[in-house]
Tab-separated table of C-alpha atoms in Angstrom:
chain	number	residue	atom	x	y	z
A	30	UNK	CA	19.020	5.498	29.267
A	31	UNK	CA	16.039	2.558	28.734
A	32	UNK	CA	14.008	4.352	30.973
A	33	UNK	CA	14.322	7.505	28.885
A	34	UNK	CA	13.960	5.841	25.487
A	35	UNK	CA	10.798	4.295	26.465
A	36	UNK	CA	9.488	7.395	27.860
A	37	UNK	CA	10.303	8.778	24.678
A	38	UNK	CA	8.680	5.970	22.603
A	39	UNK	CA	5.724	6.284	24.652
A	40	UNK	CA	5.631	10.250	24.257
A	41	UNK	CA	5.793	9.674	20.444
A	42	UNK	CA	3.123	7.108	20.246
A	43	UNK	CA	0.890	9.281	22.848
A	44	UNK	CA	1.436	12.060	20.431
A	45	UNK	CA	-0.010	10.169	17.079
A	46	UNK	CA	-2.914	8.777	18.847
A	47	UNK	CA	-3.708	12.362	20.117
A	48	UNK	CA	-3.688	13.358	16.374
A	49	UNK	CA	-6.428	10.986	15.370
A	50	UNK	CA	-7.872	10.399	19.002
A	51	UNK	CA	-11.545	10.676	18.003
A	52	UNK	CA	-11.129	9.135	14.808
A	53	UNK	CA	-11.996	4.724	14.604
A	54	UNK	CA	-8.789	3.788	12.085
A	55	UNK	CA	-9.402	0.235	10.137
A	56	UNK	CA	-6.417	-0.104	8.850
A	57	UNK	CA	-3.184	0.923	8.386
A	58	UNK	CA	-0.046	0.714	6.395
A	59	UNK	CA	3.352	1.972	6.625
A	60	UNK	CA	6.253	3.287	3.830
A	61	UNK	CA	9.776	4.703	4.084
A	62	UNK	CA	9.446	7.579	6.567
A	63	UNK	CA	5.129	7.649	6.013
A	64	UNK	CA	2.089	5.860	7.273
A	65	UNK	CA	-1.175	5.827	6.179
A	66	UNK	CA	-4.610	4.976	7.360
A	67	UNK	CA	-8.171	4.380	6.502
A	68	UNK	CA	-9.915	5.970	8.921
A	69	UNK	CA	-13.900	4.160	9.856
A	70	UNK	CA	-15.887	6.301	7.344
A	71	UNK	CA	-13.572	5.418	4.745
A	72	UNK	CA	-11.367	8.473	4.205
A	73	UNK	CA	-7.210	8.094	4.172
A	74	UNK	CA	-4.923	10.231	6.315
A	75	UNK	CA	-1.113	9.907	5.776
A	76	UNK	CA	1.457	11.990	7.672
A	77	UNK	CA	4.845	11.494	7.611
A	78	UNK	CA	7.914	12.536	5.134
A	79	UNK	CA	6.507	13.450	1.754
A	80	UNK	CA	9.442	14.516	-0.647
A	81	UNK	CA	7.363	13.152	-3.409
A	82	UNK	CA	3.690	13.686	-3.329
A	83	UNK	CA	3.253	10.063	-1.591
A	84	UNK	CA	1.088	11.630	1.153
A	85	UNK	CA	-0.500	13.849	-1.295
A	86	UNK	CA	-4.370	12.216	-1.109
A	87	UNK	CA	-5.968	12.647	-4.628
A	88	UNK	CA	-9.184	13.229	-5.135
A	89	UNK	CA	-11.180	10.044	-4.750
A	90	UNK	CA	-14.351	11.421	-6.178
A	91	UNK	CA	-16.271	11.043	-3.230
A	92	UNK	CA	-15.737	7.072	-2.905
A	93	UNK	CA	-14.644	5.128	-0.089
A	94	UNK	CA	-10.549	3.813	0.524
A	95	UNK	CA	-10.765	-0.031	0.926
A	96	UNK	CA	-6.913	-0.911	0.996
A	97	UNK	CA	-4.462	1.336	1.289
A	98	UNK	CA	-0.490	0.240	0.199
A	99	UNK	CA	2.788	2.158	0.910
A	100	UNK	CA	5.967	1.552	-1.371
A	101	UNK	CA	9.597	3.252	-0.738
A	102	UNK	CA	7.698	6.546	-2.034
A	103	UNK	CA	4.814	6.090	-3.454
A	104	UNK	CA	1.128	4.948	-2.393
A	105	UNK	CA	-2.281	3.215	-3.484
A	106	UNK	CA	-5.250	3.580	-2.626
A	107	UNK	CA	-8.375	0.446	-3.701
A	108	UNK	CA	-11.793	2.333	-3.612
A	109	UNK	CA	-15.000	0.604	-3.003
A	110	UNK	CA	-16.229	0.405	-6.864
A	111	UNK	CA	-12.616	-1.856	-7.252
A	112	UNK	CA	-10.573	1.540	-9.372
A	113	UNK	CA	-7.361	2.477	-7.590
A	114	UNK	CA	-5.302	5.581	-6.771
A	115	UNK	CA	-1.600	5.605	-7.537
A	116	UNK	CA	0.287	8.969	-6.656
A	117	UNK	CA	3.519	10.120	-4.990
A	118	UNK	CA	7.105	9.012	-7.232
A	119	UNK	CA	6.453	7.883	-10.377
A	120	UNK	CA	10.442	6.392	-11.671
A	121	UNK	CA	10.218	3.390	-13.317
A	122	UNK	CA	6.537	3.891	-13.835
A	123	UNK	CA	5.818	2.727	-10.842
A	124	UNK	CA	2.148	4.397	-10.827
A	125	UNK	CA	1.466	4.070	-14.386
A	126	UNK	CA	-1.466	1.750	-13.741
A	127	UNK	CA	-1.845	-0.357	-16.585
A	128	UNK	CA	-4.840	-1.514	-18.765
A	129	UNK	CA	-6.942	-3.777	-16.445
A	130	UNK	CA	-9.402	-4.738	-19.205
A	131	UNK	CA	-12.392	-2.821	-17.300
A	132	UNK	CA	-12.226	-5.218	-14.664
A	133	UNK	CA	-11.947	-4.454	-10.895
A	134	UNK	CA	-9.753	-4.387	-8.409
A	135	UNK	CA	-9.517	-6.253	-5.295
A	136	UNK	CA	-5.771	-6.267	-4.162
A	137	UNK	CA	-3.385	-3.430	-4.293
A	138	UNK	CA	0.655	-3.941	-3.061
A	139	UNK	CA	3.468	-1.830	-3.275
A	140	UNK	CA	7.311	-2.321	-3.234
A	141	UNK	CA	10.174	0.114	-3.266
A	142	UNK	CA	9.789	1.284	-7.049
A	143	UNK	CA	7.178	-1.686	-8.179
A	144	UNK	CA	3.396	-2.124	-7.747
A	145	UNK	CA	0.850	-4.538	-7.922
A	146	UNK	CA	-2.808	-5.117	-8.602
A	147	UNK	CA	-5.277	-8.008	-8.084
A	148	UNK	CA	-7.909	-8.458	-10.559
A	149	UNK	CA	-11.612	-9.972	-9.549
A	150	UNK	CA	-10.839	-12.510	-12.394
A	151	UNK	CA	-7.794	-13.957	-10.474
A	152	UNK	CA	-5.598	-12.279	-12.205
A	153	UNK	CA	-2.660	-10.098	-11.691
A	154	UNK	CA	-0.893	-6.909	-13.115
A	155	UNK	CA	2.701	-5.900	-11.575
A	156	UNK	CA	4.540	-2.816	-13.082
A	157	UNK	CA	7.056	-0.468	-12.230
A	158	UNK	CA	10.694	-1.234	-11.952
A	159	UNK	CA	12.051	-5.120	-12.707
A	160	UNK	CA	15.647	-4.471	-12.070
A	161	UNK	CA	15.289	-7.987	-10.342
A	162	UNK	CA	12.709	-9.741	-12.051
A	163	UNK	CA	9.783	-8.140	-9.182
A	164	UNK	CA	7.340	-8.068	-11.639
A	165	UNK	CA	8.085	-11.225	-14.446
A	166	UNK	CA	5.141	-13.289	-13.555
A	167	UNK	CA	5.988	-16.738	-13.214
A	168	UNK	CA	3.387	-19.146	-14.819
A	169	UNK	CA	0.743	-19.439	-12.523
A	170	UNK	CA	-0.436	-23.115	-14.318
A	171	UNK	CA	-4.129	-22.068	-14.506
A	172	UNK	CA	-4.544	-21.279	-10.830
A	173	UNK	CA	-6.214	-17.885	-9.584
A	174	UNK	CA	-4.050	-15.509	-7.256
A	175	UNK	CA	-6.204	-14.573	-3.892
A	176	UNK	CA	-3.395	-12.211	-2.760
A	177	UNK	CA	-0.252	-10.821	-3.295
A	178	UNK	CA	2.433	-9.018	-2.107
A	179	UNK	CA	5.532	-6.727	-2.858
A	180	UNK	CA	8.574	-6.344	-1.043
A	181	UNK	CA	11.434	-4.565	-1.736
A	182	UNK	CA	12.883	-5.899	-4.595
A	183	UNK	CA	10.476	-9.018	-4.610
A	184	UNK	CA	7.087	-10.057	-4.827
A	185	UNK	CA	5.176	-12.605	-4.102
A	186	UNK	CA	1.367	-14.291	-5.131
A	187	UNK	CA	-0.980	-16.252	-2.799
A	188	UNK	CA	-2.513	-19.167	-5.291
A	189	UNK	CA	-6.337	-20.762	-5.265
A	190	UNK	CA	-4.756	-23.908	-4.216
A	191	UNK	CA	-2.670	-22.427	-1.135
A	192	UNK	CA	0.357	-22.109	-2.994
A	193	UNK	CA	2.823	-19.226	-3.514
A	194	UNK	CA	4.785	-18.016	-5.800
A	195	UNK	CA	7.718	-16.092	-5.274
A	196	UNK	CA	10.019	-13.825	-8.104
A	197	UNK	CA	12.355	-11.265	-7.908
């Protein structure tokens, strides 16, 4: 029975590399029953389950992906002049991107029904739903996020001065 499941595992991996054999992929990120990638010239494939329009691609006016993000079922995409894509479920407003002041983005992160973006300022915007306090940020005392993060019903934020914060 291991030997079959590995053949098996093996056959399935053989199968999505044949898909995108001649393709260079940069990165590459994974939601519930989906994956994504950036492929080398900048374009996104997803493939996977898409019940709601979270491996739809919208139309990125001709610009370059940058960072691509996968949530429970929905996606973002950060394009090379710092805008971002958010598509696929929208309860809880979870792709209502908010006002970002005409700033740009540098960070995107997605959790089950919550998203996140990372400002050039340092600053951050999380939305979507707070059921558990995911997207209450906690006072950041003056410091600059570098990164963040969303989990499922959590999220966390990467601080100038190497600390983290963690809600939700």
């Amino acid at each position: 029975m291991k030997r079959f499941l590995q053949f098996a595992k093996l056959k399935r991996t053989s199968f999505l590399n044949q898909i995108f054999q001649f393709e260079r992929k940069t990165k590459v990120a994974c939601g519930s029953y989906y994956t994504s990638v950036i492929l080398n010239d900048g374009n996104v494939r997803f493939f996977g389950y898409n019940s709601y329009g979270q491996t739809d691609v919208p139309d990125l006016g001709g610009r370059k992906a940058v960072a691509i993000s996968c949530g429970a079922n929905h996606s973002a995409i950060l394009l090379e002049d710092g805008t971002v894509r958010f598509f696929g479920s929208n309860g809880c407003g979870k792709t209502n991107i908010p006002d970002l002041g005409g700033r740009k983005a540098v960070a995107i992160a997605c959790g089950a029904n919550h998203s996140a973006i990372l400002l050039e300022d340092g600053t951050v915007r999380f939305f979507g739903s707070n059921c558990y306090g995911q997207t209450d940020v906690p006072d950041l005392g003056g410091r600059k996020a570098v990164a963040i993060a969303c989990g499922t019903y959590h999220s966390a934020i990467l601080l100038d001065d190497g600390t983290v914060r963690f809600f939700g």
